[in-house]
Short mmCIF file of C-alpha atoms in Angstrom, two decimals:
data_model
loop_
_atom_site.label_atom_id
_atom_site.label_comp_id
_atom_site.label_asym_id
_atom_site.label_seq_id
_atom_site.Cartn_x
_atom_site.Cartn_y
_atom_site.Cartn_z
CA MET F 1 -3.74 -13.45 51.46
CA TYR F 2 -5.37 -11.95 48.05
CA SER F 3 -8.55 -13.11 47.41
CA ARG F 4 -9.63 -14.85 44.44
CA ALA F 5 -11.63 -11.88 43.02
CA ARG F 6 -8.48 -9.00 43.84
CA VAL F 7 -6.04 -11.74 41.57
CA LEU F 8 -8.31 -11.60 38.85
CA ASN F 9 -8.77 -7.67 38.88
CA LEU F 10 -5.01 -7.24 38.78
CA VAL F 11 -4.77 -10.15 35.95
CA LYS F 12 -7.23 -8.47 33.87
CA GLU F 13 -5.53 -4.77 34.23
CA TYR F 14 -2.11 -6.23 33.43
CA PHE F 15 -3.25 -7.45 29.90
CA VAL F 16 -5.61 -4.33 29.40
CA GLU F 17 -2.47 -1.64 30.26
CA ARG F 18 -0.80 -3.88 27.40
CA GLU F 19 -3.70 -3.03 24.80
CA MET F 20 -5.42 -6.65 24.64
CA GLU F 21 -8.71 -7.77 25.01
CA VAL F 22 -9.74 -10.06 28.20
CA GLU F 23 -12.99 -12.56 28.54
CA ARG F 24 -14.04 -13.88 31.55
CA VAL F 25 -13.90 -17.97 30.91
CA GLU F 26 -17.24 -19.80 33.50
CA GLY F 27 -17.10 -23.16 34.20
CA ASP F 28 -13.48 -24.37 32.59
CA GLN F 29 -11.35 -26.06 35.08
CA ALA F 30 -8.14 -25.18 33.20
CA LEU F 31 -9.12 -21.42 32.18
CA ASP F 32 -10.67 -18.50 34.07
CA LEU F 33 -9.69 -15.86 31.05
CA LEU F 34 -9.32 -15.35 27.68
CA VAL F 35 -6.92 -13.08 26.48
CA ARG F 36 -6.79 -11.77 22.60
CA ASP F 37 -3.67 -10.04 21.76
CA GLY F 38 -4.18 -9.55 17.83
CA ARG F 39 -4.86 -12.84 16.32
CA ASN F 40 -3.03 -14.99 19.18
CA VAL F 41 -4.96 -16.21 22.18
CA ILE F 42 -4.05 -16.34 25.45
CA GLY F 43 -5.19 -18.75 28.43
CA VAL F 44 -5.13 -17.72 32.23
CA LYS F 45 -5.34 -20.11 34.98
CA LEU F 46 -5.72 -18.50 38.32
CA VAL F 47 -3.90 -20.91 41.15
CA VAL F 48 -4.56 -19.11 44.59
CA GLU F 49 -5.42 -22.20 46.33
CA SER F 50 -5.08 -25.77 46.10
CA LYS F 51 -7.74 -28.54 45.35
CA LEU F 52 -9.47 -30.40 48.71
CA GLY F 53 -7.10 -33.21 50.03
CA MET F 54 -4.82 -32.68 47.19
CA SER F 55 -1.29 -30.37 47.66
CA PHE F 56 -0.48 -27.34 46.10
CA ARG F 57 2.53 -28.61 43.71
CA ASP F 58 -0.08 -31.88 42.96
CA PHE F 59 -2.80 -29.33 41.83
CA VAL F 60 -0.42 -27.56 39.65
CA GLU F 61 0.33 -30.45 37.64
CA GLU F 62 -2.83 -31.75 37.70
CA VAL F 63 -3.76 -27.87 36.10
CA LEU F 64 -0.64 -28.17 33.68
CA LEU F 65 -1.88 -31.50 32.29
CA LYS F 66 -5.20 -30.12 31.54
CA SER F 67 -4.19 -27.11 29.87
CA SER F 68 -2.36 -29.26 27.03
CA GLY F 69 -5.46 -30.33 25.59
CA LEU F 70 -6.67 -26.46 25.13
CA ALA F 71 -6.35 -24.77 21.94
CA VAL F 72 -4.71 -21.78 22.44
CA ASP F 73 -1.46 -19.91 21.61
CA LYS F 74 0.01 -19.14 24.88
CA TYR F 75 -1.25 -20.66 28.56
CA TYR F 76 -0.56 -18.87 31.83
CA ILE F 77 -0.85 -19.66 35.36
CA VAL F 78 -1.10 -16.97 37.87
CA VAL F 79 0.39 -17.57 41.40
CA PRO F 80 0.57 -15.40 44.76
CA SER F 81 3.96 -15.46 45.63
CA VAL F 82 3.56 -16.77 48.57
CA TYR F 83 3.24 -20.33 47.06
CA PHE F 84 6.29 -20.10 44.65
CA PRO F 85 7.81 -22.65 47.12
CA LEU F 86 5.54 -25.07 46.23
CA LEU F 87 5.79 -24.76 42.78
CA PRO F 88 7.01 -27.90 40.53
CA ARG F 89 10.58 -27.26 39.02
CA LEU F 90 10.78 -25.14 36.13
CA GLU F 91 11.47 -28.08 33.57
CA VAL F 92 7.84 -29.08 34.43
CA PHE F 93 6.76 -25.63 33.00
CA LYS F 94 9.04 -25.77 30.21
CA ALA F 95 7.91 -29.21 29.26
CA ALA F 96 4.24 -28.29 29.38
CA ARG F 97 4.79 -25.09 27.66
CA VAL F 98 3.49 -22.79 30.60
CA GLY F 99 4.31 -19.39 31.59
CA VAL F 100 4.05 -18.27 34.98
CA LEU F 101 2.52 -14.86 36.43
CA GLU F 102 3.46 -14.01 40.02
CA VAL F 103 1.05 -11.87 42.26
CA ARG F 104 3.63 -9.85 43.96
CA ASP F 105 2.78 -6.37 46.56
CA GLU F 106 -0.58 -5.60 44.35
CA GLU F 107 1.41 -6.16 40.84
CA ILE F 108 1.22 -9.00 38.14
CA VAL F 109 4.94 -9.84 37.31
CA GLU F 110 5.77 -12.43 34.33
CA ARG F 111 8.33 -15.00 36.40
CA ILE F 112 8.36 -17.64 33.58
CA VAL F 113 7.81 -16.88 30.11
CA ALA F 114 5.00 -19.14 28.07
CA PRO F 115 6.33 -20.20 24.72
CA ALA F 116 4.03 -20.25 21.80
CA ARG F 117 2.43 -23.80 21.49
CA GLU F 118 3.08 -25.89 18.24
CA VAL F 119 -0.93 -26.51 17.90
CA LYS F 120 -2.50 -23.14 16.49
CA ALA F 121 -6.31 -23.13 17.00
CA SER F 122 -8.29 -20.19 17.95
CA VAL F 123 -11.39 -20.93 20.61
CA VAL F 124 -13.01 -17.79 19.81
CA SER F 125 -16.39 -17.54 18.32
CA GLU F 126 -15.46 -14.58 15.98
CA ASP F 127 -12.58 -16.44 14.57
CA VAL F 128 -14.44 -19.61 13.96
CA ASP F 129 -17.38 -17.79 12.22
CA GLU F 130 -15.05 -15.76 9.68
CA LEU F 131 -12.97 -19.11 9.16
CA ARG F 132 -16.69 -20.76 8.08
CA VAL F 133 -17.28 -17.52 5.95
CA ARG F 134 -14.00 -18.08 4.29
CA LEU F 135 -14.49 -21.88 3.57
CA GLU F 136 -17.68 -21.40 2.25
CA GLU F 137 -16.15 -18.76 -0.42
CA VAL F 138 -13.21 -21.08 -1.09
CA GLU F 139 -15.46 -24.36 -1.67
CA ARG F 140 -17.73 -22.16 -3.75
CA LYS F 141 -15.10 -20.67 -5.94
CA LEU F 142 -13.88 -24.57 -6.29
CA GLU F 143 -17.01 -25.54 -7.25
CA LEU F 144 -17.09 -23.10 -10.40
CA LEU F 145 -13.81 -23.77 -11.27
CA SER F 146 -14.34 -27.25 -11.75
CA ARG F 147 -17.55 -26.81 -13.77
CA LYS F 148 -15.49 -24.56 -15.73
CA VAL F 149 -12.64 -27.11 -16.10
CA ASP F 150 -15.45 -29.44 -17.14
CA SER F 151 -16.85 -27.53 -19.74
CA ILE F 152 -13.17 -26.90 -20.93
CA ALA F 153 -12.16 -30.50 -20.93
CA SER F 154 -15.43 -31.74 -22.83
CA GLU F 155 -14.45 -28.87 -25.71
CA VAL F 156 -11.20 -30.27 -25.77
CA SER F 157 -12.27 -33.66 -26.77
CA SER F 158 -14.85 -32.60 -29.28
CA LEU F 159 -12.04 -30.41 -30.75
CA LYS F 160 -9.74 -33.15 -31.04
CA SER F 161 -12.31 -35.45 -32.41
CA ILE F 162 -13.00 -32.81 -35.38
CA ARG F 163 -9.59 -32.28 -35.83
CA LYS F 164 -8.72 -35.90 -36.29
CA GLU F 165 -11.60 -36.28 -38.79
CA LEU F 166 -10.00 -33.07 -40.82
CA GLU F 167 -6.64 -34.51 -40.85
CA TYR F 168 -8.10 -37.95 -42.49
CA LEU F 169 -9.72 -36.07 -44.90
CA LYS F 170 -6.67 -34.09 -45.73
CA LYS F 171 -4.89 -37.06 -45.93
CA SER F 172 -7.10 -38.54 -48.45
CA VAL F 173 -7.84 -35.51 -50.51
CA GLU F 174 -3.80 -35.60 -50.86
CA GLU F 175 -3.70 -39.22 -51.94
CA ALA F 176 -6.13 -38.91 -54.38
CA ARG F 177 -4.82 -35.69 -56.05
CA GLN F 178 -1.41 -37.46 -55.96
CA ARG F 179 -2.93 -40.53 -58.10
CA ARG F 180 -4.97 -38.35 -60.64
CA GLU F 181 -1.93 -36.15 -61.83
CA PRO F 182 0.26 -38.24 -63.63
CA ARG F 183 -2.52 -39.48 -65.37
CA VAL F 184 -3.02 -36.27 -66.64
CA LEU F 185 -0.32 -34.75 -67.52
CA GLN F 186 0.51 -38.07 -69.83
CA HIS F 187 -2.69 -37.04 -71.66
CA HIS F 188 -1.80 -33.76 -72.13
CA ALA F 189 1.55 -34.53 -73.56
CA GLY F 190 -0.34 -37.07 -76.03
CA VAL F 191 -2.30 -34.33 -77.09
CA VAL F 192 0.54 -32.45 -78.03
CA GLU F 193 2.39 -34.90 -79.78
CA GLU F 194 -0.83 -35.79 -81.65
CA ASP F 195 -1.29 -32.43 -82.78
CA LYS F 196 2.35 -31.78 -83.83
CA VAL F 197 2.28 -34.92 -86.16
CA GLU F 198 -1.00 -33.64 -87.83
CA GLU F 199 0.29 -30.36 -88.41
CA GLY F 200 3.51 -31.84 -89.80
CA ASP F 201 1.66 -33.96 -92.35
CA LEU F 202 0.74 -30.31 -93.67
CA GLY F 203 3.90 -29.55 -95.40
CA ASP F 204 5.45 -26.34 -95.65
CA VAL F 205 3.31 -23.43 -94.44
CA PRO F 206 3.96 -19.63 -93.44
CA SER F 207 5.19 -18.95 -90.35
CA PHE F 208 2.52 -16.79 -89.65
CA VAL F 209 -0.34 -19.55 -89.77
CA VAL F 210 1.67 -21.86 -87.56
CA GLY F 211 0.05 -22.41 -84.55
CA ASN F 212 -3.46 -21.47 -86.22
CA PRO F 213 -6.49 -24.04 -85.03
CA TRP F 214 -8.03 -24.27 -88.50
CA LEU F 215 -4.51 -26.10 -89.38
CA LYS F 216 -6.13 -29.47 -87.99
CA VAL F 217 -8.78 -28.88 -89.52
CA LEU F 218 -7.29 -28.89 -92.91
CA SER F 219 -5.22 -32.21 -91.80
CA LYS F 220 -8.17 -33.89 -91.53
CA ARG F 221 -9.57 -32.74 -94.75
CA LYS F 222 -6.32 -33.74 -96.51
CA SER F 223 -6.43 -37.25 -95.14
#
């Protein structure tokens, strides 16, 4: 019969040989060890004896039920080979997503592979601290971006207002120019016609004096 301390050492050696970090857990009814494999956390519970007044099978089923609330990626129970005939059916372990490590002849053998659990969360304090730091950094960047967005929105609103005023002024100037141009052209046409008539009153003049500004003066004296 294996003592609890002996089984605990065998399990530690099993995971350490696979280059995983092992941490002892005290005072948890569903955990004895936490094993870290990269960023994955594996929970391990030693079931080397039954609880007083409870059958071994009922005790295992109770452990499986408690394991459902653990925030681990995988979960194993460790059972000495002598207790294997007393375990629940394989379907029970599959439904609970729990694997089984057997203690056999001073070795640990994986009898039921633990499937990955759907709920993935880390119970390692270092991971929690890392997530907290990342969260604070994201919140800080988000606040800065929000301020920039508010500032840009204010500038855009101001520019739109200025654009509206400029468009109105441009339209007003164009309309005023269109109203003035016909009168100016008409006025210029009248001046030219008047000059032609007055110059014609002088009679025949040599071609080299046509267009001379003194013609207008002479025509007024003649009249």
